[in-house]
Coordinates of C-alpha atoms in Angstrom, one line a residue:
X1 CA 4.9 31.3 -5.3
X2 CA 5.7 28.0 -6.9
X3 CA 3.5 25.0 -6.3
X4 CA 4.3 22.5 -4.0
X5 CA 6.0 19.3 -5.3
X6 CA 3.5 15.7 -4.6
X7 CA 5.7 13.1 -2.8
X8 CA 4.8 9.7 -3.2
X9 CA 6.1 6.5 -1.8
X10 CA 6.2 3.5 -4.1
X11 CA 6.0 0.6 -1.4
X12 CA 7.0 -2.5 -2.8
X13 CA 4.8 -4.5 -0.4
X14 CA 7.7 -7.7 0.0
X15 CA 10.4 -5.0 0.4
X16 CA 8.2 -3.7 3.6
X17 CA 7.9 -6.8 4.7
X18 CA 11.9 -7.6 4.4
X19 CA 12.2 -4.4 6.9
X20 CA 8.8 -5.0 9.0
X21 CA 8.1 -8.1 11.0
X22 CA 5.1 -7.7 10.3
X23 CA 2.1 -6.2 8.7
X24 CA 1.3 -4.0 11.5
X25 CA 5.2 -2.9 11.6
X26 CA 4.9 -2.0 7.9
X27 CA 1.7 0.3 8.2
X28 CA 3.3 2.3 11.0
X29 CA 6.0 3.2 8.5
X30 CA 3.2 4.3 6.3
X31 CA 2.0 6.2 9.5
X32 CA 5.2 8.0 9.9
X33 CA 4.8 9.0 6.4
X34 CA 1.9 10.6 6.1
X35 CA 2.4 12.5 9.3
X36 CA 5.4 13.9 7.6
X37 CA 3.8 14.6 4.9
X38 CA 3.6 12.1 1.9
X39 CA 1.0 12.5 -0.7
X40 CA 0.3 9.2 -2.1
X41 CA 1.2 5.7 -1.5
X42 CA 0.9 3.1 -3.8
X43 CA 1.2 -0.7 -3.1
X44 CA 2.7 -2.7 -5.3
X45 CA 4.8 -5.9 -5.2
X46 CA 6.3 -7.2 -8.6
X47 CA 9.2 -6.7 -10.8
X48 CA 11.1 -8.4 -13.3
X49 CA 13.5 -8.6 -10.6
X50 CA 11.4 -10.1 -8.6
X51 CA 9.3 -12.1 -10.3
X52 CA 6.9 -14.2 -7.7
X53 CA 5.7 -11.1 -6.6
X54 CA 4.0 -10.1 -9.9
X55 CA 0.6 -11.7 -9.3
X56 CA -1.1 -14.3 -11.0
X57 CA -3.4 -12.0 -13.5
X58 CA -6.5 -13.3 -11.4
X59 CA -7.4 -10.4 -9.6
X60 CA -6.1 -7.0 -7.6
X61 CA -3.0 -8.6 -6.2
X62 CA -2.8 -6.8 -2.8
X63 CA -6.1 -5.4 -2.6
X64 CA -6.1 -6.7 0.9
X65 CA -3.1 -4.7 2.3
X66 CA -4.6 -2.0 0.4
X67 CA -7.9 -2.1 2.6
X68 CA -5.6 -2.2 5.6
X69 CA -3.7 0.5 4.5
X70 CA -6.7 2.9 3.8
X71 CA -7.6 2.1 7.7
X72 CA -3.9 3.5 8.6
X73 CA -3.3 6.5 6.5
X74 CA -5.3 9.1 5.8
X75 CA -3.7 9.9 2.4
X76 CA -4.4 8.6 -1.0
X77 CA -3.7 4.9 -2.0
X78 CA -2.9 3.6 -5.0
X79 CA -2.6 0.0 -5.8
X80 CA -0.3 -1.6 -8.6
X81 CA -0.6 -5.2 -9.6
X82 CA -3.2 -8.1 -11.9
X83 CA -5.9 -5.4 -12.9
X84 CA -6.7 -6.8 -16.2
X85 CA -10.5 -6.1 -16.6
X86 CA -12.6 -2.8 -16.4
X87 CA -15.3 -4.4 -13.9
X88 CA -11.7 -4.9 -11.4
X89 CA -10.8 -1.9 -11.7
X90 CA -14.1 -0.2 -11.1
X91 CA -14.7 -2.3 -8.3
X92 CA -11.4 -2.0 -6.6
X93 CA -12.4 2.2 -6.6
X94 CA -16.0 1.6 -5.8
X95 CA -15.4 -0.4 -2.9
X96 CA -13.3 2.4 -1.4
X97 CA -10.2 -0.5 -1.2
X98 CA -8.0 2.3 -3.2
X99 CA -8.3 5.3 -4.3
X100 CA -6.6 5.1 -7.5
X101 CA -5.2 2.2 -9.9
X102 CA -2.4 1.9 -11.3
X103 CA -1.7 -0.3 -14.6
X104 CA 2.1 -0.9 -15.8
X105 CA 1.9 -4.2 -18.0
X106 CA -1.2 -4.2 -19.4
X107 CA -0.7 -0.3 -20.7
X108 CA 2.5 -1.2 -22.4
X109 CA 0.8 -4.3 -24.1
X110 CA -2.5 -2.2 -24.6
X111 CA -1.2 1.2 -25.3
X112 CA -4.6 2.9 -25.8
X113 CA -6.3 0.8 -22.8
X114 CA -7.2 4.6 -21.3
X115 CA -9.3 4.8 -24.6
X116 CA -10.7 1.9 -24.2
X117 CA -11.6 1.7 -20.8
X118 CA -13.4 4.9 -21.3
X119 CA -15.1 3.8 -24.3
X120 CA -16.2 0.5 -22.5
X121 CA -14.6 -1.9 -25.3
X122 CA -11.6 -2.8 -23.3
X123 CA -11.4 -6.8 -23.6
X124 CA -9.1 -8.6 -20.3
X125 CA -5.6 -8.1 -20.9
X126 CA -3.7 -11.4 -21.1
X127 CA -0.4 -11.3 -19.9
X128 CA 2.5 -13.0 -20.5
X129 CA 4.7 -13.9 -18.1
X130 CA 8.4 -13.6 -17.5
X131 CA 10.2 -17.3 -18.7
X132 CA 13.7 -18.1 -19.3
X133 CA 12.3 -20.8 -21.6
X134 CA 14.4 -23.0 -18.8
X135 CA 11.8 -24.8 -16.5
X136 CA 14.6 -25.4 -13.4
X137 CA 15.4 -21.8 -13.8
X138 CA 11.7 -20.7 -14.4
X139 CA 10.4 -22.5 -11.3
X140 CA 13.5 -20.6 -9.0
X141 CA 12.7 -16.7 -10.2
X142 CA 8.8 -17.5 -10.4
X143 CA 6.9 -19.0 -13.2

């Protein structure tokens, strides 16, 4: 018999909130999810597409939403978004706000950060952030 194939929903938290009026609205979508049977949803909010949603590198972006989220569902939650720092990370698990972290810019910048984070030498990632090198432009996408 072949193993069953994880389904996960990547919830870009803004997009919910373009469909949903509101919080609430967003994590009964999430509800209707995991009653059909999703396996993990991580909560993340930025892309270069869409910049002002990328976080400010200061902290667990949507850690909040996350908390509320783990209230809702009773699957696995992932949040994606300003981990830079292994004391974040571990505290974001430890406190039972996620379940699991997910890291997209500072692993490409930090390729062996796994390494290091096991290893205890990983140093805060410092982040770059999307310009156009034109501040009027800049300013209207998000940095």
């Amino acid at each position: 018999m072949a193993a069953a194939i994880p389904k996960d929903l990547r919830s870009f938290f803004f997009d919910l909130m373009a469909t949903a009026k509101t919080a609430a609205d967003s994590l009964a979508v999430m509800k209707e999810l995991a009653n059909r049977g999703i396996d993990l949803i991580e909560i993340s909010g930025g892309s270069y597409e869409r910049p002002k949603m990328m976080g400010d590198g200061q902290g667990a972006t949507f850690i909040d939403y996350a908390r509320q989220a783990k209230a809702a569902v009773d699957v696995p939650i992932m949040v994606t978004g300003s981990f830079r720092t292994r004391e974040g990370i571990e505290e974001a698990v430890a406190s039972g706000d996620t379940d699991l972290v997910g890291l997209a810019r500072p692993l490409v910048l930090v390729p062996d950060l796994p390494h290091q984070l096991q290893a205890g030498t990983l140093q805060p990632v410092q982040v770059p952030h999307f310009s156009t090198g034109w501040h009027q432009l800049d300013r209207k996408v998000g940095r």
